[in-house]
């Protein structure tokens, strides 16, 4: 997927998130994030959108703090979220391809990083908003889901911040059943997980399913579609893999 694809997805997913949040109402509980109500989801995602846009718009070359959560609610909060989403999409769409700014995972360019990261950030939180609303969930393109799995396994959890550690070395296989070649081998130890995009050797546990379902399961939005082998390895992932803001 290229930057234009990610921007199109980011635009769509933010609109869907806002629609679902409006339909659910600010007081609604978010089943996929049990500590949150919809207002918390809008405040967090809107803050992240503005934080991300600032790197590209202002050319920050090192990390800088976010702007905090707004003291808004109801219609004002929803309008604030929509404004921030539009600003992010517009900022990324109009940025020079060679713009220089800080980013925190390997990427072909800073612009490519932020378009990809915010497309996935917004998609996962759109699913949260739709879980609060109830009813049929919007689909996720399998190719996009595969990219998101790769970002999570070989990006986020390759960092020292990952809490997915195992005193006894274990191997987790992750396999998308509806996409050719979408398989990862994740070596778990007392160091950060080491993931490769291939099936290498034997695995203690395999989690598998359609790419979109597997993507959401790895982000702890739903159970794994299928688990074979040592169940405790899959549970280790679910217990320790949460990616938190702070």
Tab-separated table of N, CA and C in Angstrom, residues 9 12 26 36 54 90 111 113-115 153 166 169 177 182-183:
chain	number	residue	atom	x	y	z
A	9	UNK	N	-7.817	5.631	3.290
A	9	UNK	CA	-8.339	4.848	4.409
A	9	UNK	C	-8.522	5.716	5.646
A	12	UNK	N	-11.671	7.815	5.279
A	12	UNK	CA	-12.879	6.998	5.432
A	12	UNK	C	-13.089	6.583	6.887
A	26	UNK	N	-22.292	10.109	23.600
A	26	UNK	CA	-21.058	10.267	24.376
A	26	UNK	C	-21.026	9.408	25.632
A	36	UNK	N	-13.530	2.844	28.943
A	36	UNK	CA	-13.879	4.061	28.210
A	36	UNK	C	-15.365	4.173	27.942
A	54	UNK	N	0.804	17.809	13.840
A	54	UNK	CA	1.765	18.853	14.194
A	54	UNK	C	3.180	18.513	13.746
A	90	UNK	N	-5.940	16.712	5.687
A	90	UNK	CA	-5.493	17.803	4.827
A	90	UNK	C	-4.005	18.067	4.945
A	111	UNK	N	6.505	11.089	5.940
A	111	UNK	CA	5.128	11.217	5.482
A	111	UNK	C	4.475	9.842	5.358
A	113	UNK	N	5.270	7.209	7.011
A	113	UNK	CA	5.027	6.715	8.371
A	113	UNK	C	3.743	7.265	8.946
A	114	UNK	N	3.565	8.598	8.916
A	114	UNK	CA	2.410	9.186	9.581
A	114	UNK	C	1.101	8.825	8.899
A	115	UNK	N	1.111	8.715	7.579
A	115	UNK	CA	-0.112	8.300	6.882
A	115	UNK	C	-0.494	6.878	7.269
A	153	UNK	N	3.589	-6.279	14.659
A	153	UNK	CA	4.548	-7.313	15.042
A	153	UNK	C	5.989	-6.886	14.816
A	166	UNK	N	8.819	-13.462	27.785
A	166	UNK	CA	8.601	-14.811	28.288
A	166	UNK	C	9.893	-15.317	28.922
A	169	UNK	N	11.801	-19.334	26.454
A	169	UNK	CA	11.662	-19.006	25.032
A	169	UNK	C	10.481	-19.746	24.399
A	177	UNK	N	-5.315	-16.488	7.000
A	177	UNK	CA	-5.725	-17.614	6.171
A	177	UNK	C	-6.315	-17.207	4.826
A	182	UNK	N	0.937	-14.357	4.018
A	182	UNK	CA	0.756	-13.522	5.215
A	182	UNK	C	0.934	-14.383	6.461
A	183	UNK	N	2.185	-14.669	6.768
A	183	UNK	CA	2.513	-15.486	7.939
A	183	UNK	C	3.755	-14.903	8.598
